[in-house]
Short mmCIF file of C-alpha atoms in Angstrom, two decimals:
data_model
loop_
_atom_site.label_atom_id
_atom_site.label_comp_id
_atom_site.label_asym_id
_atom_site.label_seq_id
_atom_site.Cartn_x
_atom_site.Cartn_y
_atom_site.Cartn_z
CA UNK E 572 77.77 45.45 -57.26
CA UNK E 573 77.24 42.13 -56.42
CA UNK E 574 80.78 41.39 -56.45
CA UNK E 575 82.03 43.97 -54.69
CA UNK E 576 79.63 42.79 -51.72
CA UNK E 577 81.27 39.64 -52.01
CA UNK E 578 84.91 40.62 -51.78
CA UNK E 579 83.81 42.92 -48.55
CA UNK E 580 82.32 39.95 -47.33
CA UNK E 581 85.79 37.88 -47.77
CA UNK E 582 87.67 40.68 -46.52
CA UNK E 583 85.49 40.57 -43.61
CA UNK E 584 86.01 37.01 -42.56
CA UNK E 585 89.58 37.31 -43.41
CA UNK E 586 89.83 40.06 -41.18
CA UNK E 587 87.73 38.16 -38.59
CA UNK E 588 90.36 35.28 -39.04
CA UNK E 589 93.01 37.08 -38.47
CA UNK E 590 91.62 38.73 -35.63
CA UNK E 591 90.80 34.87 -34.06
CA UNK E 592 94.66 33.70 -34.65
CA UNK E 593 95.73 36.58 -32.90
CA UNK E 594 93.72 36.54 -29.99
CA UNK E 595 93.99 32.51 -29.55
CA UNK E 596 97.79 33.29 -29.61
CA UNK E 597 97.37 34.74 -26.17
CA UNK E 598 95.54 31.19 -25.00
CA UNK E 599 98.56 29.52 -26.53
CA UNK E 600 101.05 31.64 -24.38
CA UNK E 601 98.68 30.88 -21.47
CA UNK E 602 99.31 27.12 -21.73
CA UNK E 603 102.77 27.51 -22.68
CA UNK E 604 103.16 29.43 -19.27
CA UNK E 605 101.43 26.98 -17.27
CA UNK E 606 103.11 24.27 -17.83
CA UNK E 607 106.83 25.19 -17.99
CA UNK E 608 107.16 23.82 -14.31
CA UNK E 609 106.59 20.23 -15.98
CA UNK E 610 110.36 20.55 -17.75
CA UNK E 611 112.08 22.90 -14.83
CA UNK E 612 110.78 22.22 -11.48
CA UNK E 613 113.67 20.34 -10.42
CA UNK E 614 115.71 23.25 -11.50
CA UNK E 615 114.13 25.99 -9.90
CA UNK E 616 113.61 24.62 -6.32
CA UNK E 617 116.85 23.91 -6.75
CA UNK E 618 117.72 27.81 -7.40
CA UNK E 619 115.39 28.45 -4.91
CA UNK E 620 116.97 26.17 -1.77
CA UNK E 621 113.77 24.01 -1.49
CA UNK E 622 112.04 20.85 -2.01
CA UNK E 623 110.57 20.17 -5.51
CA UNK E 624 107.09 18.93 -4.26
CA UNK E 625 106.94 22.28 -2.28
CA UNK E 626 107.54 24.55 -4.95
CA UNK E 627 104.25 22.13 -6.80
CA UNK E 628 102.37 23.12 -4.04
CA UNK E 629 103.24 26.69 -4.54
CA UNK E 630 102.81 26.93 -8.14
CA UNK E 631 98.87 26.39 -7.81
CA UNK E 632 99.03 29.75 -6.66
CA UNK E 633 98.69 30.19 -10.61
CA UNK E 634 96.01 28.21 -11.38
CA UNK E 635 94.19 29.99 -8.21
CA UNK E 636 94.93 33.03 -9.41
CA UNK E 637 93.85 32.19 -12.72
CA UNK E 638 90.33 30.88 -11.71
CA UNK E 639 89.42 33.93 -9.22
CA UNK E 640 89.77 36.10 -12.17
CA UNK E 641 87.74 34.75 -14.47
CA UNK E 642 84.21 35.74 -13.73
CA UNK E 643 85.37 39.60 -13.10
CA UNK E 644 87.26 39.40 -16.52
CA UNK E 645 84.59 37.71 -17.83
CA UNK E 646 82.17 41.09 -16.93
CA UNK E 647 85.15 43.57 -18.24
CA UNK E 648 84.58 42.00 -21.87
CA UNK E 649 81.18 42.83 -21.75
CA UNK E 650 81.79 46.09 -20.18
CA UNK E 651 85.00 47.29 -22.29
CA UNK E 652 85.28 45.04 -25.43
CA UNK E 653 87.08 41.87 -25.89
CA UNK E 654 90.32 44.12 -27.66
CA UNK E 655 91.27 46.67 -24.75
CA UNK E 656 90.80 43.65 -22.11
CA UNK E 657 93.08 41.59 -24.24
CA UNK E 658 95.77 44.19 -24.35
CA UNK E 659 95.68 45.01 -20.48
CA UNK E 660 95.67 41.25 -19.83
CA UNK E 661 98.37 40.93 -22.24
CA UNK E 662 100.49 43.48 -20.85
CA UNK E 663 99.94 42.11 -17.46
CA UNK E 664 101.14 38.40 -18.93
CA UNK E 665 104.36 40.41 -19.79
CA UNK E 666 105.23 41.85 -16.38
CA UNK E 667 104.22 38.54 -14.71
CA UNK E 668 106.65 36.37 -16.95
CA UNK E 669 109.51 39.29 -16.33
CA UNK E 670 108.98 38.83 -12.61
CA UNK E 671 108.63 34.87 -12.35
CA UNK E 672 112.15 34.70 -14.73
CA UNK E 673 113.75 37.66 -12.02
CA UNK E 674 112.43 35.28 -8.72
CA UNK E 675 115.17 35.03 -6.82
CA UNK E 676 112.92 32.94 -4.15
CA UNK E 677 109.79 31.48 -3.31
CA UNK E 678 108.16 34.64 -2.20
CA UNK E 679 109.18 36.55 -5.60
CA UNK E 680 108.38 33.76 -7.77
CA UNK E 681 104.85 33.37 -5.74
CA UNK E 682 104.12 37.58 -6.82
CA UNK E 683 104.93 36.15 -10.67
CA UNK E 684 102.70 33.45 -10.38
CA UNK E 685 100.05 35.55 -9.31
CA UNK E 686 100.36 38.21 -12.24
CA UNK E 687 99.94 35.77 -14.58
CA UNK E 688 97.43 33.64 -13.49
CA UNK E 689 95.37 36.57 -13.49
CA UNK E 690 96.24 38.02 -16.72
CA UNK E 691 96.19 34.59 -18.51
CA UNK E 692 92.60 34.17 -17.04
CA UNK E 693 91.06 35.45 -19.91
CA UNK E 694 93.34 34.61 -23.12
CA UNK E 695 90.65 31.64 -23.76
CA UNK E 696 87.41 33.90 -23.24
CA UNK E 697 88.75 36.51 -25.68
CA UNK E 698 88.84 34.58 -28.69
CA UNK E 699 85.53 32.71 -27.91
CA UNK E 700 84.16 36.00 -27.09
CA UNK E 701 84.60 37.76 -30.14
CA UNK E 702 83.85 34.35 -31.76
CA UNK E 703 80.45 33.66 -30.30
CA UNK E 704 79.14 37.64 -31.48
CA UNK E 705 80.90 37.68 -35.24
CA UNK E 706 80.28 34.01 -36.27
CA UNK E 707 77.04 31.75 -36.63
CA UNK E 708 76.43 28.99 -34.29
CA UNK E 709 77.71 26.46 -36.87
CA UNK E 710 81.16 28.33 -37.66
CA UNK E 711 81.06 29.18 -33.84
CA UNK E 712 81.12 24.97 -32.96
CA UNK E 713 84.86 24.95 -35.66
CA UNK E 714 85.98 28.10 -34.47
CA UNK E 715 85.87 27.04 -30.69
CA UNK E 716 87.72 23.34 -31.34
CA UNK E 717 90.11 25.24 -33.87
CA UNK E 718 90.58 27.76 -30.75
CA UNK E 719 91.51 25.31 -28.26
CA UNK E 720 93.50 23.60 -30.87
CA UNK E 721 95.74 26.46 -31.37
CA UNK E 722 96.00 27.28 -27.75
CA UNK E 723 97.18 23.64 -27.21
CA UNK E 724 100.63 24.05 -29.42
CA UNK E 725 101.91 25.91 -26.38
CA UNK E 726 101.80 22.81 -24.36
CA UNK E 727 103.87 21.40 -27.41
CA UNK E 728 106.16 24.06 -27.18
CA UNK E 729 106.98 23.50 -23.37
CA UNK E 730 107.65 20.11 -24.17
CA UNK E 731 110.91 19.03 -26.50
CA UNK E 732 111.60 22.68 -27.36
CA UNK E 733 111.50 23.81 -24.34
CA UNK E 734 113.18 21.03 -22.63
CA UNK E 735 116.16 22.00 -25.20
CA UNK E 736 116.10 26.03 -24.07
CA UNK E 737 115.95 24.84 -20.17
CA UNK E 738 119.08 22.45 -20.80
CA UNK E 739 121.19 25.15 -22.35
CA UNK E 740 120.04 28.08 -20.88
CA UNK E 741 118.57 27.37 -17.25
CA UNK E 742 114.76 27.75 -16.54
CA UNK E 743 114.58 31.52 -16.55
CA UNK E 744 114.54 31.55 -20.24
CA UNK E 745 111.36 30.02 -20.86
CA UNK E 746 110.11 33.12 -19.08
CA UNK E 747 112.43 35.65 -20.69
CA UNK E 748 110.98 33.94 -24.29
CA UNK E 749 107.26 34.04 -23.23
CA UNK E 750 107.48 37.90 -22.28
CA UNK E 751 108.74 38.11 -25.80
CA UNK E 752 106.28 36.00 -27.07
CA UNK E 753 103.87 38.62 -25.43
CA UNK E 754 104.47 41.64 -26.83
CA UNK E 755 104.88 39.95 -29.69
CA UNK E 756 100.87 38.73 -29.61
CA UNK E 757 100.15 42.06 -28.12
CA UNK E 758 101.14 43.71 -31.36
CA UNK E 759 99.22 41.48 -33.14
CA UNK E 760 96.20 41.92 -31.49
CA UNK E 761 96.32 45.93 -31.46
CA UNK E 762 96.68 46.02 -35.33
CA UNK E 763 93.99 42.65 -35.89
CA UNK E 764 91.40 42.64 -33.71
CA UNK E 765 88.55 45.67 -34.37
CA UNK E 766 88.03 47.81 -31.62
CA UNK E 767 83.83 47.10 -30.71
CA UNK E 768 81.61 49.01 -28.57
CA UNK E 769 80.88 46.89 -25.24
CA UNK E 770 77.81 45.69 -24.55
CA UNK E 771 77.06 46.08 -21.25
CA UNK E 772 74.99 42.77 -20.72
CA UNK E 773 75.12 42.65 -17.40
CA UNK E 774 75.89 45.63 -14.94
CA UNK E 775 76.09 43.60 -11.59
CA UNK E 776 78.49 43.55 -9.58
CA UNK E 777 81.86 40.97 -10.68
CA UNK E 778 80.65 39.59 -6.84
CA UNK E 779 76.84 39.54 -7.56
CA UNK E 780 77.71 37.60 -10.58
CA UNK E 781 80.20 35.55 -8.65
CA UNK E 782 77.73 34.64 -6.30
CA UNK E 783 74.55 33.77 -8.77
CA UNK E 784 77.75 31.17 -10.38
CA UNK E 785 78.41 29.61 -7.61
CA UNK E 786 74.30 29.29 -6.33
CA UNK E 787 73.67 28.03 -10.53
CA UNK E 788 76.64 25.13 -9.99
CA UNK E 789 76.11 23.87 -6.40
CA UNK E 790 72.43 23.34 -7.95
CA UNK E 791 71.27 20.02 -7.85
CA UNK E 792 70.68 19.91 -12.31
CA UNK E 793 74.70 20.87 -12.74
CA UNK E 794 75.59 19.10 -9.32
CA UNK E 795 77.10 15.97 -11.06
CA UNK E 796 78.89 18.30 -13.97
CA UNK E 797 80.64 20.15 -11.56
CA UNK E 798 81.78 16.93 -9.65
CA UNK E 799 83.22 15.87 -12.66
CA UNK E 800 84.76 19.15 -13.78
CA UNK E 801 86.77 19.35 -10.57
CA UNK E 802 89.00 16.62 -11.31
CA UNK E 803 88.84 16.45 -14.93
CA UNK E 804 90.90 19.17 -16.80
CA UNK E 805 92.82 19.00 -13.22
CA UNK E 806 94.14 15.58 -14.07
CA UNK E 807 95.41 16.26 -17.72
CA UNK E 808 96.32 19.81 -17.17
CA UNK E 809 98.18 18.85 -13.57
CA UNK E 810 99.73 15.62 -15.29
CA UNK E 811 100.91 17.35 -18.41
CA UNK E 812 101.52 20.68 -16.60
CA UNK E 813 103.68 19.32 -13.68
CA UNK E 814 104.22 16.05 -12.27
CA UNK E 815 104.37 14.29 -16.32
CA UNK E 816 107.97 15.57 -16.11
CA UNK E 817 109.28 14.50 -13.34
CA UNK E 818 107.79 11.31 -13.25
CA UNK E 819 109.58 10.70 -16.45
CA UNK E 820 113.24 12.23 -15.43
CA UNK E 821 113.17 10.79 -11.94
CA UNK E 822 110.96 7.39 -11.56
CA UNK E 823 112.07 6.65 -15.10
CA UNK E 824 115.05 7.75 -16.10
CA UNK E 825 115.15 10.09 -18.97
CA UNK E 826 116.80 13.12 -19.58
CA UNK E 827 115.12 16.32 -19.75
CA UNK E 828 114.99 16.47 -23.63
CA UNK E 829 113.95 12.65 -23.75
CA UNK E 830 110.69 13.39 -21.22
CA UNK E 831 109.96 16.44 -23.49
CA UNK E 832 109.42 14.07 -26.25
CA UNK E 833 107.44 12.08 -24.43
CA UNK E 834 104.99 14.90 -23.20
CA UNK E 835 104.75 16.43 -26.47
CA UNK E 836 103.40 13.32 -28.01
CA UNK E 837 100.75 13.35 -24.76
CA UNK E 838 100.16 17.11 -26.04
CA UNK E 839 99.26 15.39 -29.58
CA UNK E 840 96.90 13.25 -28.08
CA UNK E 841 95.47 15.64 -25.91
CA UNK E 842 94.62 17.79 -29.13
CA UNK E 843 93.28 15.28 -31.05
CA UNK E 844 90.96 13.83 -28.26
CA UNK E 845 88.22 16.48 -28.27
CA UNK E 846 87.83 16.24 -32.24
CA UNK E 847 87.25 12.42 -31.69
CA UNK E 848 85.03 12.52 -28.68
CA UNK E 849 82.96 14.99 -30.48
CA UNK E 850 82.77 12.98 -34.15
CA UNK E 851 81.88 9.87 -31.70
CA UNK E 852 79.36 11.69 -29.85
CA UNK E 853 77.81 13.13 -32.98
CA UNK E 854 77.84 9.56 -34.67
CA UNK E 855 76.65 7.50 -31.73
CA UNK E 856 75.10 10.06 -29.02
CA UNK E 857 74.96 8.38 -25.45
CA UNK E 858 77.05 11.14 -24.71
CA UNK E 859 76.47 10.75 -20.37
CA UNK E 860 77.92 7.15 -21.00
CA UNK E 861 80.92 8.25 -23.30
CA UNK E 862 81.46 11.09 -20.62
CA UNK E 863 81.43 8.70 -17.45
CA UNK E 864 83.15 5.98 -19.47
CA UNK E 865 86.13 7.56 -20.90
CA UNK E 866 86.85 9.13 -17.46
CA UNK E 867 86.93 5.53 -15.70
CA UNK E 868 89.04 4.48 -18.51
CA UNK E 869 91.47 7.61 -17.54
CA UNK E 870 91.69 6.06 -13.99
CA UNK E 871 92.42 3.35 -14.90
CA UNK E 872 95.52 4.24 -16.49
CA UNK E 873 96.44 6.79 -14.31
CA UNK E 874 96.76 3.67 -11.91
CA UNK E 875 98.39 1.04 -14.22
CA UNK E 876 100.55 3.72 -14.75
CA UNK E 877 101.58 4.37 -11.11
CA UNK E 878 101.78 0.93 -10.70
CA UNK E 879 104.30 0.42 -13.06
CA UNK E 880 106.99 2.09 -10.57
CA UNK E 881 109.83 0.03 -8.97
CA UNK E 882 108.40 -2.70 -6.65
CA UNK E 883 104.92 -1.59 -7.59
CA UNK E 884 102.11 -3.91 -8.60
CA UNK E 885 102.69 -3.95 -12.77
CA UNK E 886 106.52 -4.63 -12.58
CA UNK E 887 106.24 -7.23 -9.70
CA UNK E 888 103.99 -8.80 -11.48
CA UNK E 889 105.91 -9.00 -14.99
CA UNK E 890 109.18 -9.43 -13.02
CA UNK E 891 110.80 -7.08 -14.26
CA UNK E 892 112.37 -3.85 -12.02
CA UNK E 893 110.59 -1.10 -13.38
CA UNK E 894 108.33 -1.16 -16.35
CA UNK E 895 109.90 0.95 -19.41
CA UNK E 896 109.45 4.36 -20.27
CA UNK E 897 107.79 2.87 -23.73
CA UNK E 898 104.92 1.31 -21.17
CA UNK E 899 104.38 5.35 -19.83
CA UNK E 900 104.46 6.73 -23.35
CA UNK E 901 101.52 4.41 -24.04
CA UNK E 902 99.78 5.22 -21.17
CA UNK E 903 100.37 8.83 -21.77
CA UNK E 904 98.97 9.09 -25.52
CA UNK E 905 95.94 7.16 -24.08
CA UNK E 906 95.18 9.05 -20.95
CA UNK E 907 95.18 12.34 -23.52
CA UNK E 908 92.57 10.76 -25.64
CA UNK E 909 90.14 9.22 -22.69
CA UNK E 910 90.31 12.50 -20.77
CA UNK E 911 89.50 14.73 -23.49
CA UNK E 912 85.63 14.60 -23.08
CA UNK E 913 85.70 17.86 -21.17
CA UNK E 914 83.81 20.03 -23.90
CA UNK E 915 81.02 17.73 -23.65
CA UNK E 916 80.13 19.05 -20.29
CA UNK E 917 79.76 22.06 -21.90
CA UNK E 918 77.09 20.66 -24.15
CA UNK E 919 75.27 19.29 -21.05
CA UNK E 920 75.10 21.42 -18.59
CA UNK E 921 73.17 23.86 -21.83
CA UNK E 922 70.75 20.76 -22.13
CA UNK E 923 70.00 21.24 -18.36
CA UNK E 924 69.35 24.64 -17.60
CA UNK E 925 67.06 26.94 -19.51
CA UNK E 926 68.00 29.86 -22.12
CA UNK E 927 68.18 32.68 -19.59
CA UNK E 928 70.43 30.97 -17.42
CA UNK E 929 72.91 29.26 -20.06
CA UNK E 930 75.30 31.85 -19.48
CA UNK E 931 76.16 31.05 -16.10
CA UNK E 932 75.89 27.21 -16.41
CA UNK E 933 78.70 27.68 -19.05
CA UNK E 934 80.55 29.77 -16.42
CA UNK E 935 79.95 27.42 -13.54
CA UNK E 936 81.34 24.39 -15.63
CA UNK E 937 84.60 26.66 -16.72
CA UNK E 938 84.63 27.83 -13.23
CA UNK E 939 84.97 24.17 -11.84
CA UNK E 940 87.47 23.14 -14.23
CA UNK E 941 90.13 25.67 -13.27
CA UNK E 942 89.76 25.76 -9.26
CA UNK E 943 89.92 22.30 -9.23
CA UNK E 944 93.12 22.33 -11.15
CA UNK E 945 94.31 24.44 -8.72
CA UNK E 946 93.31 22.31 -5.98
CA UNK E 947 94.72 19.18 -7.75
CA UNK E 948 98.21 21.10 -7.99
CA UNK E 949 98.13 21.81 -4.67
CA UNK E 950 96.87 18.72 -3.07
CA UNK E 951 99.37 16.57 -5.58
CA UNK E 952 102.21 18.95 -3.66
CA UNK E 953 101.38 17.28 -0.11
CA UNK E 954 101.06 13.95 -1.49
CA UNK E 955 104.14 13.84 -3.18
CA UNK E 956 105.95 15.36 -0.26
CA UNK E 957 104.18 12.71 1.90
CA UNK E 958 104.46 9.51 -0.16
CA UNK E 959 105.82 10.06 -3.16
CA UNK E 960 105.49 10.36 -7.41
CA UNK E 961 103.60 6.87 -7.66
CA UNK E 962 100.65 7.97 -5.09
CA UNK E 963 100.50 11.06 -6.84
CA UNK E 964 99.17 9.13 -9.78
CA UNK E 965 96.93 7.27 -7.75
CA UNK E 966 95.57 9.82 -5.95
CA UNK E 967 94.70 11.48 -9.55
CA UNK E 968 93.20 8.04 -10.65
CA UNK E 969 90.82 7.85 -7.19
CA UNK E 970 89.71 11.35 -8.12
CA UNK E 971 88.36 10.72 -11.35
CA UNK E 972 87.49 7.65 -9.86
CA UNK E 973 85.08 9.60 -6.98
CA UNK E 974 84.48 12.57 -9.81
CA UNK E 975 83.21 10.20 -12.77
CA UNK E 976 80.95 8.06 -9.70
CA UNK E 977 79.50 11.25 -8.59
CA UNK E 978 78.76 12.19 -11.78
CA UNK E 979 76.67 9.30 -12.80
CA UNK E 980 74.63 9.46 -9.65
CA UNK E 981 73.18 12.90 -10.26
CA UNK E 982 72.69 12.50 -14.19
CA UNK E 983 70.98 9.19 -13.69
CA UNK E 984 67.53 11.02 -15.62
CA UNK E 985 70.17 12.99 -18.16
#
């Protein structure tokens, strides 16, 4: 008898597993979709007649897209299940790659963009969602960093290998591959992941709930948090997503393949940060110092980066033209680590608020940390258009710069 219970109980997490991997394969294809533009830009506003830093600024209509949806998502898990939400978003990630890799223009490519910013919304809340009510809040803390982990090898695969598809087939393909890649997870998820009964934890209105977000994260406790969390995922996820490859192919000289290689390896680092920051945290505490400090050490190579362009600071003062691309790879693997700290704000913002309103501090912080990516990519657009790749860079460093400032001044009694 007793063993029987047991093997139910394996099958059980097994299935559970399963059921995880598939659903974290959607946040995989999420990142994987966000960040082709890094490998392709140059192509497609090429295809499309028009400058490259104005199709940047027109890509954030993505990450806009993508962080207007969340909260109303958010309240159709609790409402419908995490599976059926999964599969409509999934679907809708389909039809949004078909109709970015069919844009025959700005305009078209802009209605793509849209569709899958809002379908990708929730392909990190699903798996995290059906996480945080099947597992204990000590398997919960693995699942969530094994989670992000797996949803990170999509920024790997937009790197190298997808450098290699762009070359020989043109840009469209990475699109035409992720719609496969969707119905591919889609199937996966409709034979893995149980179908549950919805909770219905909250029966406000997607606005109502909007609204007590946005009052919760303007609040003075979470007003430093939220400073921070506007600039930092926006940084790595704007450097790696966008302006890492084109830095690399047209400052410094690489092929397309050769700057895939380089932004995999950032991709490395920036999955190995959080499981660092958190063993350093855990060993040592401090954590409003390691926050605020590893952030200052981000802008600080952001800018020693920019300043290694031609006639910039670095090389004029080593003599040499241009510092190598062996200097940026350096920089790159380091910026991943030092901006990896993100999660911690998670664990924060829970220390500041009480029980009843964790919820919403949680949503606040994940709120913050995709707007301002959006904001980032489209601010980056003007300044690039305006003055160029190397003040792109610094304008990123001064923004963690202001973020990680602000951030210290309202946690000075954290």
């Amino acid at each position: 008898m007793t063993a029987t219970a047991t093997d139910e109980a394996g099958d059980g997490s097994r299935a559970l597993i399963f059921a995880l991997v598939a659903l974290a394969c959607g946040h995989m294809l999420s990142t994987l979709l966000r960040t082709i533009p890094a490998v392709s830009l140059d192509l497609m506003a090429a295809d499309f007649q028009m400058e490259p830093q104005a199709l940047a600024s027109l890509t954030s209509v993505y990450p806009f897209a993508f962080a207007a949806a969340q909260i109303p998502v958010g309240a159709a898990m609790d409402r419908f299940g995490v599976r059926p939400v999964s599969l409509s978003l999934l679907v809708g990630t389909v039809f949004g790659a078909i109709a970015s890799g069919f844009a025959t223009g700005p305009e078209s490519y802009a209605v793509g963009q849209v569709l899958l910013g809002i379908a990708t919304s929730g392909m990190l809340m699903c798996p995290m969602t059906l996480a945080a009510k099947q597992l204990s809040a000590a398997r919960f803390g693995l699942w969530s960093g094994a989670i992000l982990s797996i949803g990170n090898i999509g920024m790997l695969l937009s790197s190298s290998p997808l450098a290699f598809v762009v070359d020989q087939y043109g840009w469209r393909a990475g699109f035409w591959l992720s719609a496969l890649g969707g119905v591919l997870v889609a199937l996966a998820v409709y034979m893995l992941v149980p179908s549950q009964p919805a909770e219905h934890k909250d029966d406000s209105s997607p606005l109502s709930q909007m609204i007590e977000v946005l009052r919760l994260g303007l609040s003075r406790p979470l007003r430093g948090l939220i400073a921070l969390a506007m600039v930092s995922l926006a940084t790595s996820l704007v450097l790696r997503g966008l302006w890492g490859g084109p830095w690399l192919m047209q400052v410094k000289g690489l092929s397309r393949v050769e700057a895939g290689n380089q932004l995999g390896l950032f991709t490395v680092a920036m999955i190995a940060g959080p499981l660092c920051v958190g063993m350093i945290d855990r060993r040592f505490g401090h954590r409003r110092a390691l926050v605020a400090g590893t952030h200052l050490v981000g802008a600080l190579l952001l800018a020693l980066m920019a300043l290694g362009a031609p006639h910039y600071a670095v090389s004029v003062l080593l003599g040499v033209p241009m510092m190598p691309p062996q200097y940026d790879l350096v920089l790159f693997v380091l910026i991943g680590l030092a901006t990896s700290a993100q999660p911690l704000l998670f664990g924060m913002s829970r220390q500041l608020v009480d029980a009843q309103t964790t919820g919403k501090a949680l949503a606040a912080i994940n709120l913050a940390f995709f707007l301002g990516a959006a904001l980032m990519q489209s601010l980056t657009g003007a300044v690039a258009a305006l003055a160029g790749l190397p003040a792109v860079l610094l304008f990123m460093a001064a923004a963690l710069l202001v973020g990680s400032l602000i951030f210290l001044v309202y946690t000075r009694n954290f």
